PDB file of N, CA and C in Angstrom:
ATOM      1  N   UNK A   1    -201.359  74.412 -48.375  1.00  0.00           N
ATOM      2  CA  UNK A   1    -201.812  75.223 -49.488  1.00  0.00           C
ATOM      3  C   UNK A   1    -200.997  76.772 -49.559  1.00  0.00           C
ATOM      4  N   UNK A   2    -200.717  77.077 -48.536  1.00  0.00           N
ATOM      5  CA  UNK A   2    -200.205  78.467 -48.331  1.00  0.00           C
ATOM      6  C   UNK A   2    -198.567  78.365 -48.843  1.00  0.00           C
ATOM      7  N   UNK A   3    -197.877  77.251 -48.551  1.00  0.00           N
ATOM      8  CA  UNK A   3    -196.505  77.018 -48.996  1.00  0.00           C
ATOM      9  C   UNK A   3    -196.567  76.653 -50.429  1.00  0.00           C
ATOM     10  N   UNK A   4    -197.314  75.919 -50.930  1.00  0.00           N
ATOM     11  CA  UNK A   4    -197.424  75.586 -52.353  1.00  0.00           C
ATOM     12  C   UNK A   4    -197.781  76.895 -53.166  1.00  0.00           C
ATOM     13  N   UNK A   5    -198.495  77.895 -52.663  1.00  0.00           N
ATOM     14  CA  UNK A   5    -198.939  78.820 -53.397  1.00  0.00           C
ATOM     15  C   UNK A   5    -197.540  79.728 -53.498  1.00  0.00           C
ATOM     16  N   UNK A   6    -196.916  79.987 -52.287  1.00  0.00           N
ATOM     17  CA  UNK A   6    -195.608  80.613 -52.255  1.00  0.00           C
ATOM     18  C   UNK A   6    -194.731  80.108 -53.069  1.00  0.00           C
ATOM     19  N   UNK A   7    -194.628  78.814 -53.152  1.00  0.00           N
ATOM     20  CA  UNK A   7    -193.556  78.216 -54.053  1.00  0.00           C
ATOM     21  C   UNK A   7    -194.051  78.453 -55.488  1.00  0.00           C
ATOM     22  N   UNK A   8    -195.029  78.613 -55.906  1.00  0.00           N
ATOM     23  CA  UNK A   8    -195.559  78.662 -57.204  1.00  0.00           C
ATOM     24  C   UNK A   8    -195.199  80.236 -57.761  1.00  0.00           C
ATOM     25  N   UNK A   9    -195.541  80.987 -56.713  1.00  0.00           N
ATOM     26  CA  UNK A   9    -195.200  82.476 -57.051  1.00  0.00           C
ATOM     27  C   UNK A   9    -193.672  82.664 -57.035  1.00  0.00           C
ATOM     28  N   UNK A  10    -192.932  82.192 -56.249  1.00  0.00           N
ATOM     29  CA  UNK A  10    -191.465  82.376 -56.178  1.00  0.00           C
ATOM     30  C   UNK A  10    -190.765  81.578 -57.347  1.00  0.00           C
ATOM     31  N   UNK A  11    -191.011  80.289 -57.451  1.00  0.00           N
ATOM     32  CA  UNK A  11    -190.457  79.628 -58.464  1.00  0.00           C
ATOM     33  C   UNK A  11    -191.097  79.459 -60.209  1.00  0.00           C
ATOM     34  N   UNK A  12    -192.250  79.660 -59.928  1.00  0.00           N
ATOM     35  CA  UNK A  12    -192.964  79.615 -61.355  1.00  0.00           C
ATOM     36  C   UNK A  12    -193.369  80.822 -61.851  1.00  0.00           C
ATOM     37  N   UNK A  13    -193.386  81.932 -61.124  1.00  0.00           N
ATOM     38  CA  UNK A  13    -193.765  83.274 -61.779  1.00  0.00           C
ATOM     39  C   UNK A  13    -195.203  83.332 -61.747  1.00  0.00           C
ATOM     40  N   UNK A  14    -195.910  82.575 -61.112  1.00  0.00           N
ATOM     41  CA  UNK A  14    -197.523  82.647 -60.968  1.00  0.00           C
ATOM     42  C   UNK A  14    -197.996  83.822 -60.376  1.00  0.00           C
ATOM     43  N   UNK A  15    -199.344  84.329 -60.667  1.00  0.00           N
ATOM     44  CA  UNK A  15    -199.758  85.559 -60.245  1.00  0.00           C
ATOM     45  C   UNK A  15    -200.670  85.233 -59.439  1.00  0.00           C
ATOM     46  N   UNK A  16    -200.854  86.003 -58.355  1.00  0.00           N
ATOM     47  CA  UNK A  16    -202.028  85.745 -57.420  1.00  0.00           C
ATOM     48  C   UNK A  16    -202.990  86.758 -57.704  1.00  0.00           C
ATOM     49  N   UNK A  17    -204.507  86.078 -57.341  1.00  0.00           N
ATOM     50  CA  UNK A  17    -205.575  86.973 -57.472  1.00  0.00           C
ATOM     51  C   UNK A  17    -205.965  87.336 -56.262  1.00  0.00           C
ATOM     52  N   UNK A  18    -207.027  88.147 -56.273  1.00  0.00           N
ATOM     53  CA  UNK A  18    -207.646  88.735 -54.964  1.00  0.00           C
ATOM     54  C   UNK A  18    -208.133  87.509 -54.218  1.00  0.00           C
ATOM     55  N   UNK A  19    -208.906  86.543 -54.487  1.00  0.00           N
ATOM     56  CA  UNK A  19    -209.183  85.357 -53.539  1.00  0.00           C
ATOM     57  C   UNK A  19    -208.243  84.882 -52.851  1.00  0.00           C
ATOM     58  N   UNK A  20    -206.922  84.322 -53.626  1.00  0.00           N
ATOM     59  CA  UNK A  20    -205.957  83.832 -53.086  1.00  0.00           C
ATOM     60  C   UNK A  20    -205.316  84.653 -51.800  1.00  0.00           C
ATOM     61  N   UNK A  21    -205.156  85.762 -52.235  1.00  0.00           N
ATOM     62  CA  UNK A  21    -204.428  86.921 -51.315  1.00  0.00           C
ATOM     63  C   UNK A  21    -205.373  86.940 -50.090  1.00  0.00           C
ATOM     64  N   UNK A  22    -206.653  86.996 -50.397  1.00  0.00           N
ATOM     65  CA  UNK A  22    -207.479  87.261 -49.095  1.00  0.00           C
ATOM     66  C   UNK A  22    -207.613  85.753 -48.321  1.00  0.00           C
ATOM     67  N   UNK A  23    -207.423  84.450 -48.990  1.00  0.00           N
ATOM     68  CA  UNK A  23    -207.303  83.349 -48.221  1.00  0.00           C
ATOM     69  C   UNK A  23    -206.044  83.269 -47.496  1.00  0.00           C
ATOM     70  N   UNK A  24    -204.935  83.899 -47.949  1.00  0.00           N
ATOM     71  CA  UNK A  24    -203.698  83.636 -47.319  1.00  0.00           C
ATOM     72  C   UNK A  24    -203.672  84.769 -46.079  1.00  0.00           C
ATOM     73  N   UNK A  25    -204.378  85.663 -46.153  1.00  0.00           N
ATOM     74  CA  UNK A  25    -204.397  86.739 -45.134  1.00  0.00           C
ATOM     75  C   UNK A  25    -205.233  86.052 -43.954  1.00  0.00           C
ATOM     76  N   UNK A  26    -206.519  85.592 -44.230  1.00  0.00           N
ATOM     77  CA  UNK A  26    -207.306  84.963 -43.264  1.00  0.00           C
ATOM     78  C   UNK A  26    -206.559  83.624 -42.550  1.00  0.00           C
ATOM     79  N   UNK A  27    -205.792  82.969 -43.357  1.00  0.00           N
ATOM     80  CA  UNK A  27    -205.069  81.695 -42.827  1.00  0.00           C
ATOM     81  C   UNK A  27    -204.094  82.242 -41.834  1.00  0.00           C
ATOM     82  N   UNK A  28    -203.162  83.216 -42.213  1.00  0.00           N
ATOM     83  CA  UNK A  28    -202.289  83.849 -41.439  1.00  0.00           C
ATOM     84  C   UNK A  28    -202.894  84.464 -40.131  1.00  0.00           C
ATOM     85  N   UNK A  29    -203.977  85.068 -40.309  1.00  0.00           N
ATOM     86  CA  UNK A  29    -204.560  85.715 -39.210  1.00  0.00           C
ATOM     87  C   UNK A  29    -205.115  84.651 -38.291  1.00  0.00           C
ATOM     88  N   UNK A  30    -205.684  83.608 -38.708  1.00  0.00           N
ATOM     89  CA  UNK A  30    -206.001  82.578 -37.782  1.00  0.00           C
ATOM     90  C   UNK A  30    -204.769  81.915 -37.105  1.00  0.00           C
ATOM     91  N   UNK A  31    -203.996  81.854 -37.683  1.00  0.00           N
ATOM     92  CA  UNK A  31    -202.769  81.118 -37.056  1.00  0.00           C
ATOM     93  C   UNK A  31    -202.340  82.094 -35.916  1.00  0.00           C
ATOM     94  N   UNK A  32    -202.173  83.419 -36.272  1.00  0.00           N
ATOM     95  CA  UNK A  32    -201.722  84.320 -35.122  1.00  0.00           C
ATOM     96  C   UNK A  32    -202.679  84.228 -33.965  1.00  0.00           C
ATOM     97  N   UNK A  33    -204.144  84.304 -34.216  1.00  0.00           N
ATOM     98  CA  UNK A  33    -204.845  84.288 -33.155  1.00  0.00           C
ATOM     99  C   UNK A  33    -204.865  82.975 -32.407  1.00  0.00           C
ATOM    100  N   UNK A  34    -204.563  81.906 -32.929  1.00  0.00           N
ATOM    101  CA  UNK A  34    -204.450  80.379 -32.231  1.00  0.00           C
ATOM    102  C   UNK A  34    -202.986  80.572 -31.337  1.00  0.00           C
ATOM    103  N   UNK A  35    -202.114  81.074 -31.976  1.00  0.00           N
ATOM    104  CA  UNK A  35    -200.608  80.799 -31.451  1.00  0.00           C
ATOM    105  C   UNK A  35    -200.448  81.993 -30.291  1.00  0.00           C
ATOM    106  N   UNK A  36    -201.150  83.147 -30.504  1.00  0.00           N
ATOM    107  CA  UNK A  36    -200.754  84.163 -29.442  1.00  0.00           C
ATOM    108  C   UNK A  36    -201.627  83.954 -28.280  1.00  0.00           C
ATOM    109  N   UNK A  37    -201.230  83.985 -27.131  1.00  0.00           N
ATOM    110  CA  UNK A  37    -201.806  83.805 -25.870  1.00  0.00           C
ATOM    111  C   UNK A  37    -203.046  84.948 -25.415  1.00  0.00           C
ATOM    112  N   UNK A  38    -204.003  84.367 -25.010  1.00  0.00           N
ATOM    113  CA  UNK A  38    -204.939  85.458 -24.731  1.00  0.00           C
ATOM    114  C   UNK A  38    -204.608  86.551 -23.632  1.00  0.00           C
ATOM    115  N   UNK A  39    -204.846  87.751 -23.943  1.00  0.00           N
ATOM    116  CA  UNK A  39    -204.194  88.805 -22.903  1.00  0.00           C
ATOM    117  C   UNK A  39    -205.364  89.515 -22.164  1.00  0.00           C
ATOM    118  N   UNK A  40    -206.652  89.192 -22.613  1.00  0.00           N
ATOM    119  CA  UNK A  40    -207.905  89.484 -21.664  1.00  0.00           C
ATOM    120  C   UNK A  40    -208.714  88.421 -21.311  1.00  0.00           C
ATOM    121  N   UNK A  41    -209.566  88.770 -20.287  1.00  0.00           N
ATOM    122  CA  UNK A  41    -210.146  87.599 -19.698  1.00  0.00           C
ATOM    123  C   UNK A  41    -209.363  86.867 -18.675  1.00  0.00           C
ATOM    124  N   UNK A  42    -209.825  85.782 -18.444  1.00  0.00           N
ATOM    125  CA  UNK A  42    -209.288  84.749 -17.271  1.00  0.00           C
ATOM    126  C   UNK A  42    -208.398  83.562 -17.888  1.00  0.00           C
ATOM    127  N   UNK A  43    -207.574  83.860 -19.030  1.00  0.00           N
ATOM    128  CA  UNK A  43    -206.846  82.749 -19.664  1.00  0.00           C
ATOM    129  C   UNK A  43    -205.807  82.338 -18.847  1.00  0.00           C
ATOM    130  N   UNK A  44    -205.459  83.151 -17.951  1.00  0.00           N
ATOM    131  CA  UNK A  44    -204.095  82.652 -17.164  1.00  0.00           C
ATOM    132  C   UNK A  44    -204.612  81.921 -15.882  1.00  0.00           C
ATOM    133  N   UNK A  45    -205.846  81.608 -15.520  1.00  0.00           N
ATOM    134  CA  UNK A  45    -206.322  80.850 -14.500  1.00  0.00           C
ATOM    135  C   UNK A  45    -206.356  79.320 -15.128  1.00  0.00           C
ATOM    136  N   UNK A  46    -205.985  78.164 -14.109  1.00  0.00           N
ATOM    137  CA  UNK A  46    -206.165  76.913 -14.826  1.00  0.00           C
ATOM    138  C   UNK A  46    -207.709  76.708 -14.880  1.00  0.00           C
ATOM    139  N   UNK A  47    -207.917  75.329 -15.635  1.00  0.00           N
ATOM    140  CA  UNK A  47    -209.171  75.226 -16.056  1.00  0.00           C
ATOM    141  C   UNK A  47    -209.790  74.400 -14.645  1.00  0.00           C
ATOM    142  N   UNK A  48    -210.879  74.314 -14.350  1.00  0.00           N
ATOM    143  CA  UNK A  48    -211.716  73.867 -13.278  1.00  0.00           C
ATOM    144  C   UNK A  48    -212.119  72.621 -13.443  1.00  0.00           C
ATOM    145  N   UNK A  49    -211.738  72.037 -14.621  1.00  0.00           N
ATOM    146  CA  UNK A  49    -212.483  70.555 -15.028  1.00  0.00           C
ATOM    147  C   UNK A  49    -211.782  69.392 -14.170  1.00  0.00           C
TER     148      UNK A  49
END
């Protein structure tokens, strides 16, 4: 959805509203949270399972 939105804006001149911008920010923020390793807590220890 994010790539399609960006292509629509860049190629077709569509305008983004507040809900679309908010959704893009939330999506990118979630991707950053998932891809950046945890720096606090005990994330460096191996699992005991």
